[in-house]
Amino acid sequence: MFDEGYDGHTFYQFDRIQKLLSGADCLIFVGTSLAVTLTDMAMKEARRRKVDVFNFNLEEGRIQPNNQLNVENVIGKAEETLPRLWEEVKNVVNRWKDCEMKIMEVEYLSV
């Protein structure tokens, strides 16, 4: 069953995966060799849509950036690098919420 067609088995939820890939703002890979069909499909989608790719891995150079693909290789142990990613995501979300609140305040005051 290793790496056979994903669409032949409902438990893979392949339709859902395709929908998620087609709407993703970025792709994050963690600890993968990128040697199976699913990761290959995700990379093709990233190139097609020019979506940023973040590759968290122990080894450098798994994915090379080029004019069709913007890649950030983050080298290190996942237990060290992923918490830093989470903190950065929280910071971005908080800045967005702050900005949204200021917009709401301006809209309220201008009524």
Tab-separated table of C-alpha atoms in Angstrom:
chain	number	residue	atom	x	y	z
A	1	MET	CA	0.000	0.000	0.000
A	2	PHE	CA	3.025	2.314	0.213
A	3	ASP	CA	2.568	5.394	-1.970
A	4	GLU	CA	-0.140	3.926	-4.199
A	5	GLY	CA	-2.873	6.178	-5.552
A	6	TYR	CA	-4.381	8.285	-2.777
A	7	ASP	CA	-7.721	8.752	-4.498
A	8	GLY	CA	-8.456	5.011	-4.395
A	9	HIS	CA	-8.992	5.002	-0.621
A	10	THR	CA	-11.546	7.201	1.115
A	11	PHE	CA	-9.650	7.197	4.421
A	12	TYR	CA	-6.855	9.225	2.793
A	13	GLN	CA	-9.377	12.072	2.259
A	14	PHE	CA	-7.559	12.957	-0.940
A	15	ASP	CA	-10.257	15.392	-2.126
A	16	ARG	CA	-9.855	17.311	1.116
A	17	ILE	CA	-6.074	17.372	0.719
A	18	GLN	CA	-6.370	18.744	-2.813
A	19	LYS	CA	-8.767	21.456	-1.619
A	20	LEU	CA	-6.442	22.436	1.232
A	21	LEU	CA	-3.453	22.597	-1.110
A	22	SER	CA	-5.304	24.723	-3.653
A	23	GLY	CA	-6.219	27.282	-0.977
A	24	ALA	CA	-3.045	27.327	1.106
A	25	ASP	CA	-1.268	30.649	1.645
A	26	CYS	CA	1.986	28.804	2.304
A	27	LEU	CA	3.215	25.240	2.693
A	28	ILE	CA	5.136	23.954	5.681
A	29	PHE	CA	7.038	20.675	5.501
A	30	VAL	CA	8.443	19.122	8.668
A	31	GLY	CA	11.005	16.331	8.595
A	32	THR	CA	10.200	14.884	5.206
A	33	SER	CA	12.451	13.609	2.451
A	34	LEU	CA	9.923	14.944	-0.092
A	35	ALA	CA	10.170	11.573	-1.833
A	36	VAL	CA	6.511	10.528	-1.911
A	37	THR	CA	3.683	11.455	-4.234
A	38	LEU	CA	1.864	13.735	-1.814
A	39	THR	CA	4.840	15.990	-1.139
A	40	ASP	CA	5.604	16.053	-4.871
A	41	MET	CA	2.036	17.197	-5.562
A	42	ALA	CA	2.301	19.867	-2.890
A	43	MET	CA	5.546	21.183	-4.401
A	44	LYS	CA	3.970	21.324	-7.871
A	45	GLU	CA	1.050	23.286	-6.432
A	46	ALA	CA	3.464	25.676	-4.683
A	47	ARG	CA	5.285	26.296	-7.958
A	48	ARG	CA	2.050	26.707	-9.918
A	49	ARG	CA	0.594	29.226	-7.480
A	50	LYS	CA	3.916	30.782	-6.381
A	51	VAL	CA	3.171	29.911	-2.735
A	52	ASP	CA	5.958	30.275	-0.164
A	53	VAL	CA	7.406	27.014	1.166
A	54	PHE	CA	8.973	26.520	4.583
A	55	ASN	CA	10.978	23.337	5.000
A	56	PHE	CA	11.830	22.347	8.590
A	57	ASN	CA	14.466	19.641	8.470
A	58	LEU	CA	17.693	18.410	10.015
A	59	GLU	CA	19.633	18.669	6.766
A	60	GLU	CA	20.251	21.680	4.612
A	61	GLY	CA	19.479	21.881	0.928
A	62	ARG	CA	16.518	19.539	0.597
A	63	ILE	CA	14.668	22.178	-1.413
A	64	GLN	CA	16.506	24.762	-3.424
A	65	PRO	CA	14.816	28.118	-4.056
A	66	ASN	CA	14.632	29.265	-7.671
A	67	ASN	CA	12.670	31.693	-9.816
A	68	GLN	CA	9.588	29.436	-9.620
A	69	LEU	CA	9.739	28.634	-5.920
A	70	ASN	CA	10.374	30.724	-2.821
A	71	VAL	CA	11.754	28.382	-0.152
A	72	GLU	CA	12.998	28.973	3.354
A	73	ASN	CA	14.925	25.968	4.700
A	74	VAL	CA	14.857	25.990	8.510
A	75	ILE	CA	17.566	23.662	9.783
A	76	GLY	CA	17.394	22.146	13.237
A	77	LYS	CA	15.455	19.859	15.498
A	78	ALA	CA	11.683	20.211	15.206
A	79	GLU	CA	11.323	20.515	18.975
A	80	GLU	CA	13.469	23.667	18.754
A	81	THR	CA	12.413	25.207	15.439
A	82	LEU	CA	8.641	24.624	15.494
A	83	PRO	CA	8.024	26.448	18.791
A	84	ARG	CA	9.794	29.473	17.248
A	85	LEU	CA	7.459	29.207	14.229
A	86	TRP	CA	4.446	29.065	16.551
A	87	GLU	CA	5.602	32.184	18.411
A	88	GLU	CA	6.015	34.034	15.109
A	89	VAL	CA	2.544	32.959	13.944
A	90	LYS	CA	1.046	34.207	17.217
A	91	ASN	CA	2.854	37.546	16.773
A	92	VAL	CA	1.495	37.959	13.247
A	93	VAL	CA	-2.035	37.052	14.341
A	94	ASN	CA	-1.861	39.477	17.266
A	95	ARG	CA	-0.651	42.295	14.992
A	96	TRP	CA	-3.532	41.516	12.615
A	97	LYS	CA	-6.042	41.558	15.494
A	98	ASP	CA	-4.644	44.875	16.745
A	99	CYS	CA	-4.972	46.341	13.270
A	100	GLU	CA	-8.527	44.993	12.930
A	101	MET	CA	-9.491	46.505	16.282
A	102	LYS	CA	-8.127	49.914	15.240
A	103	ILE	CA	-10.124	49.764	12.003
A	104	MET	CA	-13.265	48.888	13.957
A	105	GLU	CA	-12.635	51.813	16.338
A	106	VAL	CA	-12.239	54.240	13.423
A	107	GLU	CA	-15.395	52.930	11.773
A	108	TYR	CA	-17.321	53.238	15.055
A	109	LEU	CA	-16.090	56.774	15.715
A	110	SER	CA	-16.922	57.919	12.202
A	111	VAL	CA	-20.581	56.845	12.470
